Every structure is written in structure tokens, then in C-alpha cells.
């Protein structure tokens, strides 16, 4: 076995060549021009740290260099890339910077794992002669971070992006609002756009101070905080430099207590609710017969759309358990139109397929009946993001003694294997209906990035391969072997992961919890 056998996600095509291997040496350079230069800089950052070599970025190529090249004609779409490694050099080609970015992730994995550390000056950096061509199965390959139950700082979000992108994940869905907290600044729009006189500044002044409280999480109460609109722009700019699109979510018409607490006018009695920290779900709702409801949603979605770079605006729609069916339909039918009026494609959890969706809408399937989803995908042409809970919910425990995580999804707890052994094309949906795959991390029990990593890895790696590699290219036993090798890379990056007992890890993670496992109780959600 060598590094060409350990790639995750598994590329479409890998062919070892007969010729001698390539060795990266002290005098090597990285060759790139124009739009390839920022990608070359990112590769250089990783390789300089790992190898200690200077690796200048230059425009001409000579033997022994790594060459990044944008080419016009290319099969496989915008994210595809090809790598050719011979004794004389490494050549990475793609038709876009996104393709090159994907290619440099593969290049990292083609080098020995020591490249992920900072202590490797003695190492020999050899890559076998190989030809790789690679293109993703799905365009949307996502992680959802619930920043509402527990706040994650801008820096932490950027760190999550750094880790996820090595597996070619390209979408970060931020669950910005929920019962417990509101995490995105909404400016006072001025009286002309605010006839009800709603105090929008309270959304973050009051709602931003919320968090979940679960007594066996560590610590019990989640962190407070919010993103200014500038913070949100900064996150997106950083994400874009790593081929990641950010999808913001405002959860409507349930999961809204923080809004009801911030803005009295959203309540039928005109009195603001109290903020609450409970982890329970499905107990709050907007009101269909209040004009302020629609005024509020139009203002919030309008401001959010204006600062969102990507084409998607997620409006939630899940678990509106105290909203009457007619009220749900009345509100969500208007909300999807308000969302579409901003020029964005509206995304919602699959409950929202109960209303007539505007063209270009996206349904995020997480549970329940496929029939409305299939109907909207067929007649309306809506695309689907697949997040079936039992195959993709990253908040779930690995086993009964997991120190954090919840256990509410039927069939759980779940290991990396359940998140690997499934086909997104199911329930009557085919690949052409499916935009992609996303793993949601709800954070009732998560308080920082290390705890998040422990729930994410290795299960998010399973999802990355499900989203990238063709169904026919995937094999559980082989993936288990490749995961084992990956452990060393994650460990060198300082990324904690669950030490799944059925995987033979090349290196062990650091235990991220300060409290010994024997002292963890059960977590009631
Ligand atoms: C969800 O898990 N409520 C989408």
C-alpha cells in the first residue's frame, strides 16, 4: 500500500504508472499563473509548514516542480481536476480554481502523512508515478453547523472550514436562529420599511445572549454571541477562498422563540416572550394572522439575501409542531415567495414541501414521507439535499457511552459505517434530482470546536465520500482501511476524532474532554 491507495474521498480514476516516483526536494517550486496563484499559495502554506521547504511560487516550470494549470477544455465539470505525477514533476490541471483547489487536497494526501505536521524536516517526500482524474458525483457537499444552540466564533467557523475542505466538502450551512438564540445582526430598516415599529436591534441584543442549557453537556450552558453582518461577510470571503459556499438559515415559522422574545409585535398579545434555554423542540410559532409576521420575514430575508454571496437562502420549515396545518401552509407559502423575491433559491427542510414551491427551490430531506419530495422534484423540478437523519445526523451519539451527543434518531446510535453505507438516490429520487448531501451538526451538547470535531470525525468523512465518489466506486472494507491511515493526518492537524474500535488507526486522537467518561450522565434533550 502507498499513499495513492489511501485517498479520501476515492477519486473517479487512479492509475499507477510504471515509471520512477517523484521526490519533492528543497529546490522545488510551485508554478502557477493568474487565477491559479491563490490556490498555489494555499498549497504552499500547507507544504512549507510540513516540509520546511521554501517552495516559491513562480510562472515558469522546470523539472522537479509542482505545476498548477488552468486549462479551458476539460471533462467532468467545474470541480473536476487531473493530476499527473512522474519523476520529472507534478502537474495539476483543472478548468476552474475550484477544480485546482480540489486537486491540491488530493496532492496533500498523495504525500506522506508527515506533511500535515510541522516537525518533518528529515522526511523524504515521495509520490509514486500516477495519473488521477477526478470529478464529483454531487455538486453540493455540505456540513451544517448549528451556531444557534451554541455559538461558534468567526475564528472557530474558519477552523471548521479548514478541516472540512480537505475532504472536498464545499458547502457550510449555518443554522443562525432557533428558539434558544438569534445569531445574525439585522439593522433597523427605518420607519418606511418598519410600519409596526419593530425593535430589530433586539434580535441580537436580546436573542444573541441566548444559548441552550443541557446539564450533562460540558459546560452545561452553550455560548452566547452573534455575527455582525460584517462578520458574516468575512466568513463568506474566507469560505470562498476555500471553495466553500455559505448557506444561511433563518428557521421559520417554528423554532422562533428568540425572535418572539426580542420583538413584542410578533406575539398576538403584543408582549415579548421570555428567553428560554430548554433543548426541547417544536413549542414556538409565528402567527399567520399578524401582518407583522410577514413584514418581519420580508425585512430579515431581504437583509440576509443582500449580504449572502451564494444562491441559497434556507428558511427552515421543520418541526412547527404548535403551528396549525392551515396556518403553516398560509405562512410558509408566503415565506417561500418572499424568499424567492430576494432573487435567491429558497431551501427548506422537507416539511416545507407541503406548499407550492417556487421554481429553483431546494428541499432538504431529513425524515418522513418521500412522496411530497418526489412530487415536487418531478413536477416542480426542485432539487433535493439528502440529510436522512439515520445516515447523516452528526449530533447523534456513537454508542451509549459517548460523552456528548444525543440519541433521538431511530436506529441509533450511529458509527462511521451507518453514514457510509447508504445511497442518496433512494425513496424514488435519482441522481439528477439530487443537489447533494449534507451532514447536520446540532449543538445541544457541543460547546467548542474540539467537541464538534469529535462528533464530526470520522463520520463527516464518510459523508464526504458518499457525496463525492460514485456509488460503484465505494467499498466499506476499503474505506475502513483508508480511514485508519487518515487518523495520522487528523492527529497531526490537532483534529480530534472518535476512535472507532473497528478501525485500525495509524495514530490516536487526543481525548478532547476534561471530565473522565465515568462522570458523564445521560443527556436528556
Ligand atoms: C431537524 O432536524 N429538525 C431538521
Coordinates of C-alpha atoms and ligand atoms in Angstrom, one line a residue:
X1 CA 0.0 0.0 0.0
X2 CA 1.2 3.5 -0.7
X3 CA -0.4 6.9 -0.5
X4 CA -2.2 6.5 -3.8
X5 CA -4.3 3.8 -2.2
X6 CA -5.4 5.9 0.8
X7 CA -7.2 8.8 -0.9
X8 CA -10.4 10.0 0.7
X9 CA -12.8 10.6 -1.0
X10 CA -11.9 7.9 -3.5
X11 CA -11.2 9.5 -6.9
X12 CA -13.0 8.5 -10.1
X13 CA -9.9 7.2 -11.7
X14 CA -6.4 6.3 -10.3
X15 CA -3.8 4.6 -12.4
X16 CA -0.3 3.8 -11.1
X17 CA 2.4 4.2 -13.8
X18 CA 5.4 2.0 -14.3
X19 CA 8.0 4.9 -14.2
X20 CA 10.1 6.1 -11.3
X21 CA 8.5 8.1 -8.4
X22 CA 8.6 11.9 -7.9
X23 CA 10.5 13.3 -5.0
X24 CA 9.8 16.8 -3.7
X25 CA 13.0 18.5 -2.8
X26 CA 14.4 21.6 -1.3
X27 CA 14.7 23.3 -4.6
X28 CA 11.2 22.6 -5.9
X29 CA 8.9 25.5 -6.8
X30 CA 5.2 25.8 -7.4
X31 CA 4.3 27.0 -10.8
X32 CA 1.1 29.0 -11.3
X33 CA -0.3 32.0 -13.1
X34 CA -3.4 34.2 -12.8
X35 CA -6.3 32.6 -11.1
X36 CA -4.2 29.6 -10.1
X37 CA -2.0 31.7 -7.9
X38 CA -4.3 31.9 -4.8
X39 CA -4.7 28.1 -5.0
X40 CA -0.9 27.7 -5.3
X41 CA -0.5 29.9 -2.2
X42 CA -2.8 27.7 -0.2
X43 CA -0.8 24.6 -1.3
X44 CA 2.4 26.4 -0.5
X45 CA 1.2 27.2 3.0
X46 CA 0.5 23.5 3.8
X47 CA 3.7 22.2 2.2
X48 CA 6.0 24.8 3.6
X49 CA 4.8 24.1 7.1
X50 CA 5.1 20.3 6.6
X51 CA 8.4 20.2 4.7
X52 CA 10.2 23.3 5.8
X53 CA 11.0 24.0 2.1
X54 CA 10.8 27.5 0.6
X55 CA 8.6 26.5 -2.3
X56 CA 8.4 29.8 -4.1
X57 CA 5.5 30.5 -6.5
X58 CA 6.8 31.2 -10.0
X59 CA 5.4 31.4 -13.5
X60 CA 7.9 29.2 -15.5
X61 CA 8.2 25.4 -15.0
X62 CA 11.3 23.4 -14.6
X63 CA 11.9 19.7 -13.7
X64 CA 11.0 18.9 -10.1
X65 CA 8.3 21.5 -9.7
X66 CA 4.6 21.2 -8.9
X67 CA 2.6 22.9 -11.7
X68 CA -0.9 24.1 -11.3
X69 CA -2.5 24.9 -14.6
X70 CA -5.9 26.2 -15.6
X71 CA -7.0 24.8 -18.9
X72 CA -10.0 25.6 -21.0
X73 CA -11.1 22.2 -22.3
X74 CA -11.8 19.8 -19.5
X75 CA -14.2 16.9 -19.0
X76 CA -16.1 16.4 -15.7
X77 CA -17.4 19.9 -14.9
X78 CA -16.2 22.9 -12.9
X79 CA -14.9 20.9 -9.9
X80 CA -13.0 18.2 -11.8
X81 CA -9.3 18.0 -11.9
X82 CA -6.5 15.8 -13.2
X83 CA -3.1 15.0 -11.6
X84 CA -0.1 13.6 -13.4
X85 CA 2.9 12.6 -11.3
X86 CA 6.2 11.5 -13.0
X87 CA 9.8 11.6 -11.9
X88 CA 10.0 14.9 -13.7
X89 CA 7.3 16.7 -11.7
X90 CA 3.7 17.0 -10.6
X91 CA 1.1 18.6 -12.9
X92 CA -2.3 19.5 -11.6
X93 CA -4.9 20.7 -14.2
X94 CA -8.5 21.9 -14.0
X95 CA -10.8 24.4 -15.8
X96 CA -11.5 26.4 -12.6
X97 CA -9.8 27.5 -9.4
X98 CA -12.4 25.2 -7.6
X99 CA -11.1 22.2 -9.6
X100 CA -7.5 23.2 -8.7
X101 CA -8.5 23.5 -5.0
X102 CA -9.9 20.0 -5.0
X103 CA -6.8 18.8 -6.7
X104 CA -4.5 20.2 -4.0
X105 CA -6.4 18.3 -1.4
X106 CA -5.6 15.1 -3.3
X107 CA -2.0 16.2 -3.6
X108 CA -1.7 16.7 0.2
X109 CA -2.9 13.1 0.6
X110 CA -0.5 11.8 -2.0
X111 CA 2.4 13.0 0.2
X112 CA 3.3 11.1 3.3
X113 CA 1.1 11.9 6.4
X114 CA 4.1 13.7 8.0
X115 CA 3.3 16.6 5.6
X116 CA 0.4 17.5 7.9
X117 CA 2.8 18.1 10.8
X118 CA 5.4 20.8 11.4
X119 CA 8.3 18.6 12.5
X120 CA 9.2 16.8 9.3
X121 CA 12.5 18.3 8.0
X122 CA 14.1 14.9 8.0
X123 CA 11.4 13.3 5.8
X124 CA 11.7 12.2 2.2
X125 CA 8.7 13.4 0.2
X126 CA 8.0 10.8 -2.4
X127 CA 4.9 10.4 -4.6
X128 CA 4.6 7.3 -6.8
X129 CA 4.1 7.9 -10.5
X130 CA 0.4 8.1 -11.0
X131 CA -2.4 9.5 -13.2
X132 CA -5.5 10.7 -11.5
X133 CA -8.7 12.0 -13.0
X134 CA -11.5 13.0 -10.6
X135 CA -14.9 14.6 -10.7
X136 CA -17.7 14.7 -8.0
X137 CA -20.9 12.8 -8.0
X138 CA -22.8 15.7 -6.5
X139 CA -22.3 19.4 -6.7
X140 CA -23.4 20.2 -3.1
X141 CA -21.4 18.5 -0.4
X142 CA -22.2 20.1 2.9
X143 CA -21.8 20.4 6.7
X144 CA -24.4 22.2 8.8
X145 CA -23.2 23.9 11.9
X146 CA -25.9 24.8 14.5
X147 CA -24.5 28.1 15.7
X148 CA -27.8 28.9 17.5
X149 CA -27.8 26.3 20.3
X150 CA -24.1 27.0 20.9
X151 CA -22.3 30.0 19.4
X152 CA -19.1 29.4 17.4
X153 CA -16.8 32.4 16.9
X154 CA -15.8 33.6 13.4
X155 CA -12.4 32.1 14.1
X156 CA -13.9 28.7 15.0
X157 CA -16.1 28.7 11.9
X158 CA -13.0 29.3 9.8
X159 CA -11.2 26.4 11.5
X160 CA -14.1 24.1 10.7
X161 CA -13.8 25.2 7.1
X162 CA -10.1 24.4 7.1
X163 CA -10.7 20.9 8.3
X164 CA -13.8 20.0 6.2
X165 CA -12.3 21.2 2.9
X166 CA -9.5 18.6 2.9
X167 CA -12.3 16.2 2.1
X168 CA -13.6 18.3 -0.8
X169 CA -16.7 19.5 1.1
X170 CA -17.9 22.7 -0.4
X171 CA -20.9 24.0 1.5
X172 CA -21.3 25.3 5.0
X173 CA -24.9 25.7 6.1
X174 CA -25.2 28.0 9.2
X175 CA -28.3 27.4 11.3
X176 CA -28.4 31.0 12.5
X177 CA -31.6 31.2 14.5
X178 CA -33.6 28.9 16.8
X179 CA -35.7 29.0 20.0
X180 CA -32.7 29.5 22.2
X181 CA -30.9 32.3 20.3
X182 CA -30.7 34.6 17.3
X183 CA -27.2 34.9 15.8
X184 CA -27.3 37.4 12.9
X185 CA -27.4 41.2 13.1
X186 CA -30.4 42.8 11.4
X187 CA -30.3 46.5 11.0
X188 CA -33.1 48.9 11.8
X189 CA -34.6 49.5 8.3
X190 CA -36.0 52.9 9.1
X191 CA -39.7 53.8 9.6
X192 CA -40.8 53.4 5.9
X193 CA -39.9 49.7 6.0
X194 CA -40.9 49.2 9.6
X195 CA -44.6 50.3 10.0
X196 CA -45.0 48.1 13.0
X197 CA -42.0 49.8 14.7
X198 CA -40.3 46.5 15.5
X199 CA -37.0 46.8 17.5
X200 CA -34.8 44.8 15.2
X201 CA -31.7 45.6 17.2
X202 CA -33.2 43.4 20.0
X203 CA -32.7 40.3 17.8
X204 CA -29.1 40.3 18.7
X205 CA -29.2 42.4 21.9
X206 CA -31.6 40.0 23.5
X207 CA -31.6 36.9 21.2
X208 CA -27.8 36.9 20.8
X209 CA -27.5 36.4 24.6
X210 CA -29.3 33.1 24.4
X211 CA -28.0 29.6 24.3
X212 CA -29.1 26.1 25.1
X213 CA -28.7 24.5 28.6
X214 CA -28.3 20.8 28.9
X215 CA -26.9 19.6 32.2
X216 CA -24.7 16.8 31.1
X217 CA -23.1 18.8 28.3
X218 CA -19.7 20.3 29.0
X219 CA -20.2 23.1 30.1
X220 CA -24.0 22.9 30.7
X221 CA -24.8 26.2 29.0
X222 CA -24.0 26.9 25.4
X223 CA -22.0 30.0 24.5
X224 CA -23.6 33.4 23.7
X225 CA -22.8 35.6 20.8
X226 CA -23.8 36.8 17.4
X227 CA -22.4 37.6 14.0
X228 CA -22.5 41.2 12.8
X229 CA -23.3 41.5 9.1
X230 CA -19.6 42.3 8.6
X231 CA -18.7 39.0 10.4
X232 CA -21.0 37.1 8.1
X233 CA -19.3 38.7 5.1
X234 CA -15.9 37.8 6.5
X235 CA -16.9 34.2 7.0
X236 CA -18.1 34.0 3.4
X237 CA -15.0 35.6 2.0
X238 CA -12.8 33.1 3.9
X239 CA -15.1 30.3 2.8
X240 CA -14.9 31.4 -0.9
X241 CA -11.1 31.2 -0.8
X242 CA -11.6 27.5 0.1
X243 CA -14.2 26.7 -2.5
X244 CA -17.0 26.8 0.2
X245 CA -20.4 28.4 -0.3
X246 CA -22.2 29.5 2.9
X247 CA -26.0 28.8 3.2
X248 CA -27.6 30.9 5.9
X249 CA -30.8 29.6 7.6
X250 CA -33.5 31.6 9.4
X251 CA -35.7 28.9 10.8
X252 CA -39.4 29.7 10.3
X253 CA -42.3 29.5 11.3
X254 CA -41.4 27.3 14.3
X255 CA -38.1 27.4 16.3
X256 CA -38.6 31.2 16.7
X257 CA -38.8 31.8 20.5
X258 CA -35.7 34.1 20.4
X259 CA -37.4 36.3 17.8
X260 CA -40.7 36.3 19.9
X261 CA -38.6 37.3 22.9
X262 CA -36.8 40.1 21.0
X263 CA -39.8 41.6 19.2
X264 CA -43.1 42.1 21.1
X265 CA -45.0 42.8 17.9
X266 CA -44.5 39.2 16.7
X267 CA -46.8 38.0 19.6
X268 CA -50.6 38.1 19.3
X269 CA -50.8 39.7 22.8
X270 CA -48.1 42.2 21.9
X271 CA -45.9 41.0 24.8
X272 CA -42.4 39.7 24.3
X273 CA -41.8 36.1 25.4
X274 CA -39.1 35.2 27.9
X275 CA -35.9 33.8 26.5
X276 CA -35.6 30.1 27.2
X277 CA -32.7 27.7 27.3
X278 CA -34.6 24.4 27.0
X279 CA -33.4 21.8 24.4
X280 CA -37.0 20.8 23.7
X281 CA -38.2 21.4 20.1
X282 CA -41.5 22.3 18.5
X283 CA -43.0 24.7 21.0
X284 CA -42.9 28.1 19.4
X285 CA -44.5 29.6 16.3
X286 CA -45.0 32.8 14.4
X287 CA -48.7 33.8 13.9
X288 CA -50.3 33.6 10.4
X289 CA -52.8 36.4 11.1
X290 CA -50.4 39.1 12.2
X291 CA -49.3 41.5 9.5
X292 CA -46.0 42.0 11.5
X293 CA -45.1 38.4 10.8
X294 CA -44.8 39.0 7.0
X295 CA -43.2 42.4 7.5
X296 CA -40.6 40.8 9.7
X297 CA -39.8 37.9 7.4
X298 CA -39.6 40.2 4.4
X299 CA -37.1 42.5 6.2
X300 CA -35.0 39.7 7.7
X301 CA -34.8 37.7 4.5
X302 CA -34.2 40.8 2.4
X303 CA -31.2 42.0 4.6
X304 CA -29.8 38.4 4.7
X305 CA -30.1 37.9 1.0
X306 CA -28.4 41.3 0.4
X307 CA -25.3 40.1 2.2
X308 CA -25.3 36.5 1.0
X309 CA -22.9 35.7 -1.8
X310 CA -24.3 32.2 -2.7
X311 CA -27.6 31.5 -4.4
X312 CA -29.4 29.9 -1.5
X313 CA -31.5 31.2 1.4
X314 CA -32.7 28.5 3.9
X315 CA -36.0 29.3 5.6
X316 CA -36.2 26.2 7.8
X317 CA -39.8 25.0 7.9
X318 CA -39.2 22.0 10.2
X319 CA -40.9 20.8 13.4
X320 CA -43.6 23.5 13.5
X321 CA -45.4 21.3 16.0
X322 CA -47.6 24.0 17.5
X323 CA -48.5 25.7 14.2
X324 CA -51.8 24.6 12.9
X325 CA -51.7 22.9 9.4
X326 CA -53.6 25.7 7.7
X327 CA -51.5 28.4 9.4
X328 CA -48.3 26.6 8.4
X329 CA -49.4 26.4 4.8
X330 CA -50.5 30.0 4.8
X331 CA -47.3 31.3 6.3
X332 CA -44.8 29.1 4.5
X333 CA -46.5 29.7 1.1
X334 CA -45.9 33.4 1.6
X335 CA -42.4 32.9 3.1
X336 CA -41.2 30.9 0.1
X337 CA -42.4 33.7 -2.2
X338 CA -40.8 36.4 -0.1
X339 CA -37.6 34.4 -0.2
X340 CA -37.8 33.9 -3.9
X341 CA -38.5 37.7 -4.3
X342 CA -35.0 38.3 -3.0
X343 CA -33.6 36.6 -6.1
X344 CA -32.3 33.6 -4.1
X345 CA -33.3 29.9 -4.4
X346 CA -35.2 29.0 -1.3
X347 CA -34.1 26.0 0.7
X348 CA -36.2 24.3 3.4
X349 CA -36.4 21.2 5.5
X350 CA -38.7 18.6 3.8
X351 CA -41.8 19.6 5.8
X352 CA -41.9 22.7 3.6
X353 CA -42.7 20.6 0.5
X354 CA -46.3 20.8 1.8
X355 CA -46.6 24.2 0.0
X356 CA -46.2 25.0 -3.7
X357 CA -42.6 25.8 -4.1
X358 CA -41.2 28.4 -6.5
X359 CA -39.1 27.3 -9.3
X360 CA -35.5 26.7 -8.3
X361 CA -36.4 25.8 -4.7
X362 CA -34.4 23.1 -2.9
X363 CA -35.8 20.6 -0.4
X364 CA -33.5 19.3 2.4
X365 CA -34.8 15.8 3.2
X366 CA -34.2 14.7 6.8
X367 CA -37.1 12.4 7.7
X368 CA -40.5 11.1 6.9
X369 CA -42.5 10.7 3.7
X370 CA -40.7 10.9 0.4
X371 CA -43.9 11.4 -1.6
X372 CA -44.2 15.2 -1.4
X373 CA -40.5 15.5 -2.0
X374 CA -40.6 13.2 -5.1
X375 CA -43.6 15.1 -6.4
X376 CA -42.0 18.5 -6.1
X377 CA -38.8 17.1 -7.6
X378 CA -40.7 15.7 -10.5
X379 CA -43.3 18.3 -11.3
X380 CA -41.7 21.4 -9.9
X381 CA -38.1 20.5 -10.7
X382 CA -37.0 21.2 -7.1
X383 CA -33.6 19.7 -6.3
X384 CA -33.0 17.7 -3.1
X385 CA -30.3 17.9 -0.5
X386 CA -30.1 14.5 1.2
X387 CA -29.7 14.5 5.0
X388 CA -31.6 11.5 6.2
X389 CA -31.2 11.5 10.0
X390 CA -30.1 7.9 10.4
X391 CA -27.4 8.3 7.8
X392 CA -26.2 11.9 8.3
X393 CA -27.1 13.5 11.7
X394 CA -23.8 14.3 13.3
X395 CA -25.3 15.2 16.7
X396 CA -26.0 11.6 17.4
X397 CA -24.0 9.5 19.8
X398 CA -21.6 6.9 18.5
X399 CA -22.6 4.5 21.3
X400 CA -24.2 4.5 24.7
X401 CA -21.1 5.8 26.4
X402 CA -20.4 8.7 24.1
X403 CA -19.8 11.6 26.5
X404 CA -21.6 14.1 24.2
X405 CA -24.2 13.7 21.5
X406 CA -27.9 12.9 21.5
X407 CA -29.8 9.8 20.9
X408 CA -33.2 10.5 19.4
X409 CA -32.9 9.3 15.8
X410 CA -34.5 5.8 15.4
X411 CA -31.9 3.1 14.8
X412 CA -29.1 4.9 16.7
X413 CA -26.5 5.3 18.0
X414 CA -24.6 5.5 14.7
X415 CA -20.9 4.9 13.8
X416 CA -19.0 5.9 10.7
X417 CA -20.4 2.8 8.9
X418 CA -24.0 3.8 9.0
X419 CA -23.0 7.2 7.5
X420 CA -21.1 5.3 4.8
X421 CA -23.4 2.5 3.9
X422 CA -26.2 4.3 2.1
X423 CA -27.1 5.6 -1.3
X424 CA -28.5 9.2 -1.6
X425 CA -30.5 8.0 -4.6
X426 CA -33.4 6.5 -2.7
X427 CA -37.1 6.9 -1.9
X428 CA -37.9 7.4 -5.7
X429 CA -35.2 10.1 -6.1
X430 CA -32.5 9.7 -8.8
X431 CA -29.1 11.4 -9.1
X432 CA -30.5 14.1 -11.4
X433 CA -33.0 15.1 -8.6
X434 CA -30.3 15.4 -6.0
X435 CA -28.2 18.5 -5.5
X436 CA -26.1 16.8 -2.9
X437 CA -25.6 15.5 0.6
X438 CA -25.2 17.4 3.9
X439 CA -24.4 16.3 7.5
X440 CA -26.1 18.5 10.1
X441 CA -24.4 19.0 13.5
X442 CA -27.0 20.2 16.0
X443 CA -25.2 21.5 19.1
X444 CA -27.3 20.9 22.1
X445 CA -24.3 19.1 23.7
X446 CA -21.4 20.7 21.8
X447 CA -19.5 23.6 23.3
X448 CA -16.4 24.1 21.2
X449 CA -14.6 23.0 18.1
X450 CA -12.8 20.0 19.7
X451 CA -16.1 18.6 20.9
X452 CA -17.6 19.3 17.5
X453 CA -14.6 17.6 15.7
X454 CA -15.1 14.5 17.9
X455 CA -18.7 14.1 16.7
X456 CA -17.9 15.1 13.1
X457 CA -14.9 12.9 12.6
X458 CA -14.8 10.4 11.2
X459 CA -18.5 10.4 10.3
X460 CA -18.3 13.5 8.2
X461 CA -15.5 11.8 6.2
X462 CA -18.0 9.0 5.4
X463 CA -20.4 11.6 4.1
X464 CA -17.7 13.4 2.1
X465 CA -17.1 10.2 0.2
X466 CA -20.8 9.4 -0.2
X467 CA -21.2 12.9 -1.7
X468 CA -18.1 12.8 -3.9
X469 CA -17.4 9.3 -5.1
X470 CA -19.7 7.2 -7.3
X471 CA -21.8 4.6 -5.7
X472 CA -20.0 1.9 -7.6
X473 CA -16.6 3.1 -6.5
X474 CA -17.4 2.8 -2.8
X475 CA -16.5 -0.2 -0.6
X476 CA -16.9 -0.3 3.1
X477 CA -13.9 -2.5 3.9
X478 CA -11.6 -0.5 1.8
X479 CA -12.9 2.8 3.3
X480 CA -12.3 1.4 6.8
X481 CA -8.7 0.8 5.8
X482 CA -8.3 4.3 4.4
X483 CA -9.9 5.8 7.5
X484 CA -7.2 4.0 9.6
X485 CA -4.5 5.7 7.6
X486 CA -6.3 9.1 7.7
X487 CA -6.2 9.1 11.5
X488 CA -2.5 10.1 11.5
X489 CA -3.3 13.1 9.3
X490 CA -6.1 14.3 11.6
X491 CA -3.9 13.8 14.6
X492 CA -1.1 15.9 13.2
X493 CA -3.6 18.6 12.4
X494 CA -4.8 18.6 16.0
X495 CA -8.2 17.5 15.0
X496 CA -9.9 15.2 17.5
X497 CA -11.8 12.2 16.2
X498 CA -13.8 9.3 17.6
X499 CA -11.5 6.3 17.9
X500 CA -14.0 3.9 16.3
X501 CA -13.0 0.4 17.7
X502 CA -13.4 -1.4 14.4
X503 CA -10.9 0.8 12.6
X504 CA -7.1 0.2 12.8
X505 CA -5.9 3.7 13.4
X506 CA -2.4 4.7 12.3
X507 CA -2.4 7.3 15.1
X508 CA -4.7 8.0 18.0
X509 CA -6.5 11.3 18.6
X510 CA -6.2 13.4 21.7
X511 CA -9.1 12.9 24.0
X512 CA -11.0 16.3 23.9
X513 CA -12.9 16.1 27.1
X514 CA -11.5 17.2 30.5
X515 CA -14.1 15.2 32.5
X516 CA -13.4 11.4 32.7
X517 CA -16.0 9.4 30.8
X518 CA -17.2 7.7 34.0
X519 CA -18.6 11.0 35.2
X520 CA -20.9 11.7 32.2
X521 CA -24.6 11.2 32.8
X522 CA -27.3 10.6 30.2
X523 CA -28.2 13.6 28.2
X524 CA -31.9 14.4 28.0
X525 CA -32.9 16.5 25.1
Ligands
LIG1 C1 -34.5 18.9 12.0 O1 -33.8 18.0 12.5 N1 -35.4 19.5 12.8 C2 -34.4 19.4 10.7

